[in-house]
Tab-separated table of C-alpha atoms in Angstrom:
chain	number	residue	atom	x	y	z
A	200	MET	CA	29.886	-7.491	8.852
A	201	LYS	CA	28.171	-5.786	5.916
A	202	LYS	CA	28.141	-7.567	2.635
A	203	THR	CA	26.693	-7.019	-0.824
A	204	LEU	CA	24.502	-9.755	-2.054
A	205	PHE	CA	24.037	-10.338	-5.751
A	206	ILE	CA	20.956	-12.338	-6.639
A	207	LEU	CA	20.748	-14.342	-9.842
A	208	ILE	CA	17.230	-14.668	-11.092
A	209	SER	CA	16.729	-17.716	-13.262
A	210	LEU	CA	14.796	-17.922	-16.498
A	211	CYS	CA	11.061	-18.566	-16.198
A	212	TYR	CA	8.041	-17.636	-18.201
A	213	ASN	CA	4.580	-16.362	-17.412
A	214	GLN	CA	2.095	-15.549	-20.152
A	215	PHE	CA	0.625	-12.082	-19.472
A	216	LEU	CA	-1.883	-11.236	-22.138
A	217	SER	CA	0.243	-10.553	-25.222
A	218	ALA	CA	3.400	-9.997	-23.216
A	219	GLN	CA	5.961	-12.655	-22.431
A	220	PHE	CA	7.445	-12.429	-18.935
A	221	SER	CA	10.984	-13.783	-19.058
A	222	GLN	CA	13.500	-13.737	-16.275
A	223	PRO	CA	17.025	-14.313	-17.580
A	224	SER	CA	19.941	-14.443	-15.207
A	225	GLN	CA	21.014	-11.017	-14.185
A	226	GLU	CA	23.016	-9.582	-11.298
A	227	LEU	CA	20.786	-7.459	-9.137
A	228	HIS	CA	21.534	-5.426	-6.009
A	229	SER	CA	20.006	-6.620	-2.794
A	230	TRP	CA	20.144	-5.374	0.755
A	231	TRP	CA	22.385	-7.220	3.191
A	232	HIS	CA	22.499	-5.511	6.536
A	233	SER	CA	23.802	-6.255	10.023
A	234	THR	CA	20.342	-6.564	11.584
A	235	GLN	CA	17.836	-9.279	10.753
A	236	ALA	CA	15.122	-7.613	8.740
A	237	TYR	CA	13.380	-10.132	6.518
A	238	LYS	CA	9.621	-10.820	6.532
A	239	ALA	CA	8.531	-7.413	5.250
A	240	ILE	CA	5.008	-6.695	6.376
A	241	ASP	CA	4.343	-3.214	5.047
A	242	GLY	CA	5.953	-0.437	3.051
A	243	THR	CA	5.424	2.746	1.140
A	244	TYR	CA	7.343	5.257	-0.919
A	245	GLY	CA	8.171	8.942	-0.858
A	246	ASP	CA	11.096	11.336	-1.432
A	247	MET	CA	12.853	10.863	1.877
A	248	ASP	CA	16.002	12.803	1.016
A	249	GLY	CA	14.545	15.623	-1.129
A	250	ASP	CA	16.375	14.681	-4.314
A	251	GLY	CA	13.283	14.427	-6.513
A	252	ASP	CA	12.818	10.669	-6.775
A	253	PHE	CA	10.873	8.054	-4.805
A	254	ASP	CA	12.638	6.150	-2.039
A	255	PHE	CA	11.201	3.182	-0.040
A	256	ILE	CA	10.431	2.861	3.611
A	257	PHE	CA	9.592	-0.642	4.795
A	258	LEU	CA	8.619	-2.316	8.019
A	259	SER	CA	9.577	-5.913	8.822
A	260	ASN	CA	9.469	-8.055	11.933
A	261	ASN	CA	10.950	-11.204	13.369
A	262	SER	CA	8.451	-13.752	14.736
A	263	GLY	CA	5.895	-10.966	15.125
A	264	LEU	CA	7.704	-9.246	17.944
A	265	ASN	CA	10.259	-6.415	17.689
A	266	GLY	CA	10.070	-4.554	14.426
A	267	HIS	CA	12.665	-3.097	12.112
A	268	VAL	CA	12.219	-0.052	9.920
A	269	GLY	CA	14.556	0.563	6.983
A	270	TRP	CA	14.686	2.933	4.088
A	271	LEU	CA	16.224	2.400	0.697
A	272	GLU	CA	17.584	5.335	-1.261
A	273	ASN	CA	16.608	5.550	-4.931
A	274	ARG	CA	19.747	6.165	-7.002
A	275	GLY	CA	17.615	7.518	-9.841
A	276	ASP	CA	18.093	4.576	-12.195
A	277	GLY	CA	15.743	2.087	-10.525
A	278	PHE	CA	18.425	0.701	-8.253
A	279	PHE	CA	18.435	1.320	-4.500
A	280	SER	CA	20.992	1.605	-1.760
A	281	PRO	CA	20.403	0.970	1.936
A	282	ARG	CA	20.630	4.250	3.854
A	283	GLU	CA	19.471	3.593	7.391
A	284	GLU	CA	17.824	0.974	9.545
A	285	LEU	CA	16.168	1.452	12.894
A	286	SER	CA	15.347	-1.223	15.395
A	287	HIS	CA	12.563	-0.312	17.807
A	288	SER	CA	10.843	-1.816	20.765
A	289	MET	CA	7.274	-1.839	19.461
A	290	ASN	CA	5.585	-5.208	19.959
A	291	ILE	CA	3.732	-6.667	17.000
A	292	PRO	CA	4.323	-3.864	14.396
A	293	LYS	CA	1.702	-3.857	11.661
A	294	SER	CA	1.775	-0.885	9.281
A	295	LEU	CA	3.364	2.445	8.486
A	296	GLU	CA	2.528	5.684	6.700
A	297	LEU	CA	4.654	8.635	5.463
A	298	ALA	CA	3.637	12.248	6.081
A	299	ASP	CA	5.189	15.602	6.975
A	300	LEU	CA	4.083	15.653	10.591
A	301	ASP	CA	5.753	18.955	11.593
A	302	ASN	CA	5.455	20.961	8.339
A	303	ASP	CA	9.210	21.289	7.926
A	304	GLY	CA	9.183	20.182	4.304
A	305	ASP	CA	10.336	16.547	4.669
A	306	LEU	CA	8.586	13.255	5.168
A	307	ASP	CA	8.300	11.776	8.681
A	308	PHE	CA	6.537	8.518	9.322
A	309	VAL	CA	4.162	6.813	11.754
A	310	ILE	CA	4.122	3.133	12.641
A	311	SER	CA	1.131	1.337	14.122
A	312	GLY	CA	1.151	-1.861	16.116
A	313	GLU	CA	0.364	-2.381	19.732
A	314	TYR	CA	0.596	1.409	19.940
A	315	PHE	CA	1.581	4.238	17.587
A	316	SER	CA	5.163	5.504	17.169
A	317	CYS	CA	6.472	8.342	15.015
A	318	PHE	CA	9.906	9.055	13.593
A	319	GLU	CA	11.016	12.508	12.575
A	320	ASN	CA	13.013	13.051	9.398
A	321	ALA	CA	15.816	15.331	10.545
A	322	GLY	CA	16.563	16.389	6.949
A	323	ASN	CA	18.109	14.717	3.925
A	324	GLY	CA	16.641	11.417	5.084
A	325	ALA	CA	18.485	11.298	8.388
A	326	LEU	CA	16.031	9.730	10.797
A	327	GLY	CA	15.592	10.963	14.314
A	328	ASN	CA	14.743	8.972	17.385
A	329	GLU	CA	11.526	7.011	17.797
A	330	GLY	CA	8.794	8.797	19.692
A	331	GLY	CA	6.050	6.784	21.296
A	332	LEU	CA	2.539	8.200	21.073
A	333	ASP	CA	0.576	7.356	24.198
A	334	LEU	CA	-2.817	7.431	22.496
A	335	GLY	CA	-4.319	4.386	24.116
A	336	ILE	CA	-4.857	2.753	20.703
A	337	GLY	CA	-2.897	0.882	18.073
A	338	GLY	CA	-3.891	-1.472	15.325
A	339	THR	CA	-3.234	-2.077	11.659
A	340	ASN	CA	-5.594	0.188	9.780
A	341	PHE	CA	-4.878	3.907	9.727
A	342	VAL	CA	-4.306	6.811	7.372
A	343	MET	CA	-2.615	10.218	7.686
A	344	PHE	CA	-4.980	13.041	6.731
A	345	ASP	CA	-5.540	16.708	7.688
A	346	LEU	CA	-9.025	16.106	8.990
A	347	ASP	CA	-9.618	19.468	10.665
A	348	GLN	CA	-7.922	21.536	7.896
A	349	ASP	CA	-5.369	23.154	10.234
A	350	SER	CA	-2.474	22.322	7.845
A	351	TYR	CA	-1.259	19.411	10.029
A	352	VAL	CA	-1.931	15.797	9.036
A	353	ASP	CA	-3.760	13.801	11.680
A	354	ILE	CA	-4.151	10.059	12.395
A	355	VAL	CA	-7.473	8.484	11.374
A	356	SER	CA	-7.852	4.850	12.353
A	357	SER	CA	-10.411	2.056	12.234
A	358	ARG	CA	-10.323	-0.446	15.054
A	359	GLY	CA	-12.993	-2.780	16.435
A	360	ASP	CA	-16.275	-0.933	16.125
A	361	SER	CA	-14.851	2.579	15.865
A	362	VAL	CA	-13.359	5.152	13.575
A	363	VAL	CA	-11.167	7.498	15.627
A	364	TRP	CA	-9.245	10.718	14.999
A	365	CYS	CA	-6.059	11.763	16.763
A	366	LYS	CA	-5.353	15.461	16.190
A	367	ASN	CA	-1.813	16.452	15.295
A	368	ASN	CA	-0.540	19.298	17.447
A	369	GLY	CA	2.258	20.159	15.047
A	370	ASP	CA	5.138	19.216	17.352
A	371	LEU	CA	5.143	15.415	16.856
A	372	THR	CA	2.521	15.001	19.561
A	373	PHE	CA	-1.106	14.062	19.040
A	374	ASP	CA	-4.271	14.476	21.082
A	375	LEU	CA	-5.959	11.417	22.557
A	376	PRO	CA	-8.421	9.755	20.141
A	377	LEU	CA	-11.799	11.254	19.440
A	378	THR	CA	-14.402	8.793	18.213
A	379	LEU	CA	-15.951	9.779	14.923
A	380	SER	CA	-18.144	6.688	14.638
A	381	SER	CA	-18.847	3.511	16.562
A	382	ASP	CA	-20.979	1.838	13.880
A	383	LEU	CA	-18.430	-0.670	12.579
A	384	ASN	CA	-18.362	-4.365	13.226
A	385	ASN	CA	-14.642	-5.316	13.160
A	386	GLY	CA	-13.291	-2.469	11.056
A	387	LYS	CA	-10.614	-3.321	8.517
A	388	GLU	CA	-8.994	-1.142	5.820
A	389	ILE	CA	-9.650	2.584	5.894
A	390	ILE	CA	-8.844	5.009	3.090
A	391	ILE	CA	-9.378	8.679	2.277
A	392	ALA	CA	-10.953	9.807	-1.034
A	393	ASP	CA	-13.297	12.492	-2.363
A	394	LEU	CA	-16.373	10.361	-2.941
A	395	ASN	CA	-18.920	13.061	-3.793
A	396	ASN	CA	-16.860	15.518	-5.891
A	397	ASP	CA	-16.961	18.403	-3.412
A	398	SER	CA	-13.170	18.660	-3.101
A	399	GLN	CA	-13.294	17.368	0.484
A	400	LYS	CA	-11.638	14.071	1.370
A	401	ASP	CA	-14.170	11.625	2.773
A	402	ILE	CA	-13.597	8.478	4.823
A	403	LEU	CA	-14.211	4.997	3.364
A	404	VAL	CA	-13.919	1.927	5.671
A	405	ALA	CA	-14.508	-1.826	5.404
A	406	SER	CA	-16.478	-3.525	8.185
A	407	PHE	CA	-15.621	-7.237	8.215
A	408	ASP	CA	-18.202	-8.953	10.402
A	409	ASP	CA	-21.306	-7.328	8.816
A	410	SER	CA	-19.846	-7.468	5.248
A	411	THR	CA	-20.516	-3.758	4.812
A	412	LEU	CA	-18.639	-0.888	3.214
A	413	TYR	CA	-19.298	2.494	4.922
A	414	TRP	CA	-18.479	6.062	3.978
A	415	TYR	CA	-18.500	9.274	5.995
A	416	GLU	CA	-18.959	12.572	4.226
A	417	ASN	CA	-16.496	15.307	5.109
A	418	LEU	CA	-18.370	18.549	5.906
A	419	GLY	CA	-15.157	20.508	6.605
A	420	SER	CA	-13.363	21.682	9.774
A	421	GLY	CA	-13.310	18.169	11.260
A	422	ASN	CA	-17.066	17.535	10.896
A	423	PHE	CA	-18.455	14.409	9.237
A	424	THR	CA	-21.905	13.007	8.609
A	425	SER	CA	-23.011	9.785	10.256
A	426	PHE	CA	-22.183	6.640	8.343
A	427	GLN	CA	-23.684	5.923	4.917
A	428	VAL	CA	-23.778	2.458	3.413
A	429	VAL	CA	-22.042	1.896	0.082
A	430	SER	CA	-22.865	-1.803	0.048
A	431	SER	CA	-23.855	-4.431	2.595
A	432	ASN	CA	-23.316	-7.389	0.243
A	433	LEU	CA	-19.524	-7.733	0.366
A	434	PRO	CA	-18.784	-10.996	2.266
A	435	GLN	CA	-16.298	-10.286	5.056
A	436	ILE	CA	-14.678	-7.419	3.228
A	437	GLU	CA	-11.122	-6.567	4.203
A	438	TYR	CA	-9.405	-4.675	1.354
A	439	ILE	CA	-10.518	-1.571	-0.555
A	440	HIS	CA	-9.049	0.776	-3.153
A	441	THR	CA	-10.389	3.822	-5.010
A	442	ALA	CA	-9.681	4.932	-8.590
A	443	ASP	CA	-11.540	6.415	-11.531
A	444	LEU	CA	-12.090	3.138	-13.444
A	445	ASP	CA	-14.795	4.414	-15.845
A	446	GLY	CA	-13.207	7.737	-16.781
A	447	ASP	CA	-16.036	9.957	-15.460
A	448	LEU	CA	-13.790	11.913	-13.058
A	449	ASP	CA	-14.987	10.420	-9.780
A	450	MET	CA	-13.553	7.805	-7.488
A	451	ASP	CA	-14.952	4.295	-7.998
A	452	ILE	CA	-14.290	1.511	-5.495
A	453	ILE	CA	-12.620	-1.900	-5.703
A	454	ALA	CA	-13.259	-4.253	-2.757
A	455	ALA	CA	-11.893	-7.658	-1.947
A	456	SER	CA	-12.680	-10.447	0.532
A	457	LYS	CA	-9.861	-12.749	1.546
A	458	THR	CA	-12.247	-15.183	3.188
A	459	ASP	CA	-14.607	-15.384	0.220
A	460	SER	CA	-11.875	-15.036	-2.490
A	461	THR	CA	-13.942	-12.381	-4.323
A	462	VAL	CA	-13.171	-8.985	-5.849
A	463	TYR	CA	-15.892	-6.404	-6.630
A	464	PHE	CA	-16.208	-3.137	-8.577
A	465	ILE	CA	-18.613	-0.414	-7.338
A	466	GLU	CA	-19.294	2.520	-9.615
A	467	ASN	CA	-19.480	6.002	-8.093
A	468	LEU	CA	-22.303	8.044	-9.622
A	469	GLY	CA	-20.604	11.263	-8.561
A	470	THR	CA	-22.749	12.631	-5.733
A	471	GLY	CA	-22.104	10.092	-3.017
A	472	LEU	CA	-24.415	7.512	-4.617
A	473	PHE	CA	-23.143	4.121	-5.843
A	474	THR	CA	-24.329	1.366	-8.086
A	475	PRO	CA	-24.706	-2.200	-6.786
A	476	GLU	CA	-21.438	-4.122	-6.691
A	477	ILE	CA	-20.238	-5.986	-9.744
A	478	LEU	CA	-18.305	-9.234	-9.233
A	479	VAL	CA	-15.051	-9.065	-11.270
A	480	SER	CA	-13.252	-12.138	-9.886
A	481	ASN	CA	-13.979	-15.117	-7.711
A	482	SER	CA	-10.936	-17.192	-8.597
A	483	THR	CA	-8.070	-15.164	-7.079
A	484	ILE	CA	-7.611	-17.280	-3.930
A	485	ALA	CA	-7.504	-15.299	-0.688
A	486	PRO	CA	-6.599	-11.880	-2.080
A	487	SER	CA	-4.436	-9.829	0.292
A	488	CYS	CA	-4.007	-6.429	-1.388
A	489	LEU	CA	-5.283	-4.271	-4.242
A	490	THR	CA	-4.106	-1.443	-6.441
A	491	SER	CA	-4.790	-0.003	-9.918
A	492	MET	CA	-2.779	1.467	-12.753
A	493	ASP	CA	-2.916	1.791	-16.499
A	494	TYR	CA	-1.011	-1.380	-17.416
A	495	GLY	CA	-1.585	-1.148	-21.163
A	496	ASN	CA	-1.160	2.605	-21.639
A	497	ASP	CA	-4.683	2.760	-23.037
A	498	SER	CA	-5.793	5.570	-20.670
A	499	ASP	CA	-7.852	3.547	-18.255
A	500	GLN	CA	-7.126	2.056	-14.842
A	501	ASP	CA	-6.741	-1.709	-14.557
A	502	ILE	CA	-7.091	-3.766	-11.365
A	503	PHE	CA	-4.132	-5.519	-9.774
A	504	ILE	CA	-4.621	-8.113	-7.064
A	505	GLY	CA	-2.085	-9.696	-4.731
A	506	SER	CA	-2.887	-13.337	-3.968
A	507	HIS	CA	-0.088	-15.578	-2.672
A	508	PRO	CA	2.093	-16.439	-4.552
A	509	ASN	CA	0.717	-14.490	-7.512
A	510	ILE	CA	-0.036	-10.989	-8.623
A	511	TYR	CA	-2.898	-10.772	-11.078
A	512	VAL	CA	-4.138	-8.096	-13.430
A	513	ILE	CA	-7.763	-7.707	-14.516
A	514	GLU	CA	-7.936	-5.529	-17.617
A	515	ASN	CA	-10.453	-2.717	-17.690
A	516	GLN	CA	-12.149	-3.036	-21.080
A	517	GLY	CA	-14.439	0.006	-20.613
A	518	GLY	CA	-18.147	0.218	-19.937
A	519	ASN	CA	-17.731	-1.546	-16.557
A	520	VAL	CA	-16.560	-4.662	-18.356
A	521	PHE	CA	-13.449	-6.442	-17.089
A	522	SER	CA	-11.344	-9.278	-18.494
A	523	LEU	CA	-10.535	-12.506	-16.700
A	524	GLU	CA	-7.510	-12.234	-14.412
A	525	GLU	CA	-4.024	-12.921	-15.810
A	526	ILE	CA	-0.863	-13.653	-13.829
A	527	VAL	CA	1.808	-10.925	-13.730
A	528	THR	CA	4.165	-12.963	-11.517
A	529	ASN	CA	4.024	-16.153	-9.456
A	530	ARG	CA	6.942	-15.112	-7.231
A	531	ALA	CA	5.150	-12.835	-4.784
A	532	TYR	CA	5.277	-15.111	-1.770
A	533	LEU	CA	2.863	-14.057	0.998
A	534	VAL	CA	2.405	-10.720	-0.801
A	535	LYS	CA	1.388	-8.013	1.623
A	536	GLU	CA	1.223	-4.826	-0.432
A	537	ILE	CA	1.208	-3.749	-4.089
A	538	PHE	CA	1.243	-0.188	-5.407
A	539	SER	CA	2.532	1.813	-8.376
A	540	ALA	CA	5.033	4.662	-8.739
A	541	ASP	CA	7.502	5.974	-11.225
A	542	ILE	CA	10.693	4.816	-9.539
A	543	ASN	CA	13.133	5.033	-12.446
A	544	ASN	CA	12.178	8.508	-13.637
A	545	ASP	CA	11.010	7.455	-17.145
A	546	GLY	CA	7.600	9.063	-16.813
A	547	LEU	CA	5.787	5.676	-16.513
A	548	LYS	CA	4.470	4.032	-13.356
A	549	GLU	CA	5.970	0.742	-12.333
A	550	LEU	CA	4.354	-1.974	-10.231
A	551	ILE	CA	5.909	-2.605	-6.790
A	552	SER	CA	5.220	-5.558	-4.490
A	553	ILE	CA	6.127	-6.244	-0.863
A	554	SER	CA	6.214	-9.912	0.179
A	555	LYS	CA	6.594	-11.311	3.632
A	556	GLY	CA	7.671	-14.691	2.294
A	557	GLY	CA	10.334	-16.464	4.333
A	558	ASN	CA	14.102	-16.680	4.561
A	559	THR	CA	14.592	-16.665	0.821
A	560	SER	CA	11.397	-15.239	-0.635
A	561	SER	CA	10.666	-12.050	1.237
A	562	GLY	CA	11.403	-8.610	-0.089
A	563	ILE	CA	10.487	-5.699	-2.291
A	564	SER	CA	10.360	-6.093	-6.063
A	565	TRP	CA	9.451	-3.854	-8.999
A	566	TYR	CA	8.217	-4.587	-12.477
A	567	GLU	CA	9.150	-2.154	-15.165
A	568	ASN	CA	6.510	-0.583	-17.430
A	569	ASN	CA	7.912	-0.429	-20.928
A	570	GLY	CA	5.257	1.975	-22.236
A	571	VAL	CA	4.092	-0.157	-25.163
A	572	THR	CA	0.340	-0.221	-25.667
A	573	GLY	CA	-1.013	-3.588	-24.796
A	574	VAL	CA	2.300	-4.889	-23.461
A	575	SER	CA	2.717	-3.324	-20.079
A	576	PHE	CA	5.696	-4.827	-18.260
A	577	GLU	CA	9.086	-5.515	-19.811
A	578	HIS	CA	10.246	-8.823	-18.480
A	579	THR	CA	13.182	-9.304	-20.723
A	580	SER	CA	14.409	-7.405	-17.728
A	581	PRO	CA	13.070	-9.479	-14.801
A	582	GLU	CA	11.475	-8.064	-11.710
A	583	LEU	CA	14.165	-6.076	-9.937
A	584	VAL	CA	14.653	-7.196	-6.361
A	585	ILE	CA	15.097	-4.051	-4.273
A	586	ALA	CA	15.432	-5.751	-0.938
A	587	SER	CA	15.407	-9.481	-0.350
A	588	ASN	CA	16.248	-11.917	2.439
A	589	CYS	CA	17.676	-9.192	4.636
A	590	ILE	CA	19.345	-11.388	7.249
A	591	ARG	CA	21.958	-11.001	9.947
A	592	ALA	CA	25.432	-10.962	8.431
């Protein structure tokens, strides 16, 4: 039986720089579906139905076994409606990415766990059947990227000691993995960014056991240099993010260690050279995710950190100087992912969080950017719960 659940969010206050975060009672839409789908573990956004706004795809699991994939349609006003949910047989699902795998103009997606699976978007957001990819690998950390410049996005993954590439054949099949590097020591997050301003996307990957951040320069046509060390002084690094934090038009790096409870900033000098790391926080306990956005509308990128049960912001004050962290919310239980997107079509990016939580605290929430300089998020409207406690009806 399908039901509509209305969540009342009670009044609470968090001091966020000069902004007051209040959460008065308000009826909010939540997802209530016939299949158990709480404990969100990953998610992302994209225009699934081609209507010009961002929808959400999320992955959740039950006791770490069979996974569930759902997507929530953006109605255009910041509220969302459940469109479709897929159960699949993948054991231990971990992460997902959106990409147009077959160049038909809509977004498909790939899920990684014990192995890779892909789902085709049949048009207007109607999801096709799951297709298993027998690639001999799985894992958590991967990105979708046209590595060989043949107009099809490929899978690039870090696992164990290796960075591997699975070429997309354009028909929802992929070649077996080709090892690009075997220099890692327990590879963690991998991202794609132009690190030397040559208009080619390079590979940046965290290596946990040797506390090292590596990058691989893209030479074009699927060719990369051997590894280059960005820093070897990042204790058990797991999470990385790139953004132009100093306004010089190149991608700087934010890195975080969950084990060491530290967050670092590394300045990119623009030609593939980097300054030594700068410690920006050692008091966000066990950070689990990173992002950046201009929270104060002052034209620079600030650092956001997910750290159960909080999300923090560290204000970029310019000149590689950063403020002490301040709490945005203390309701992000077991937060797994944070990112920013304009989801209510007001021209401003909002902050979105995905929390694994438990029976009553998991879900996807967004925090509205009110566009006032120095007062970023309007919490006279509370965080809007997009999907929460999605349990069997």
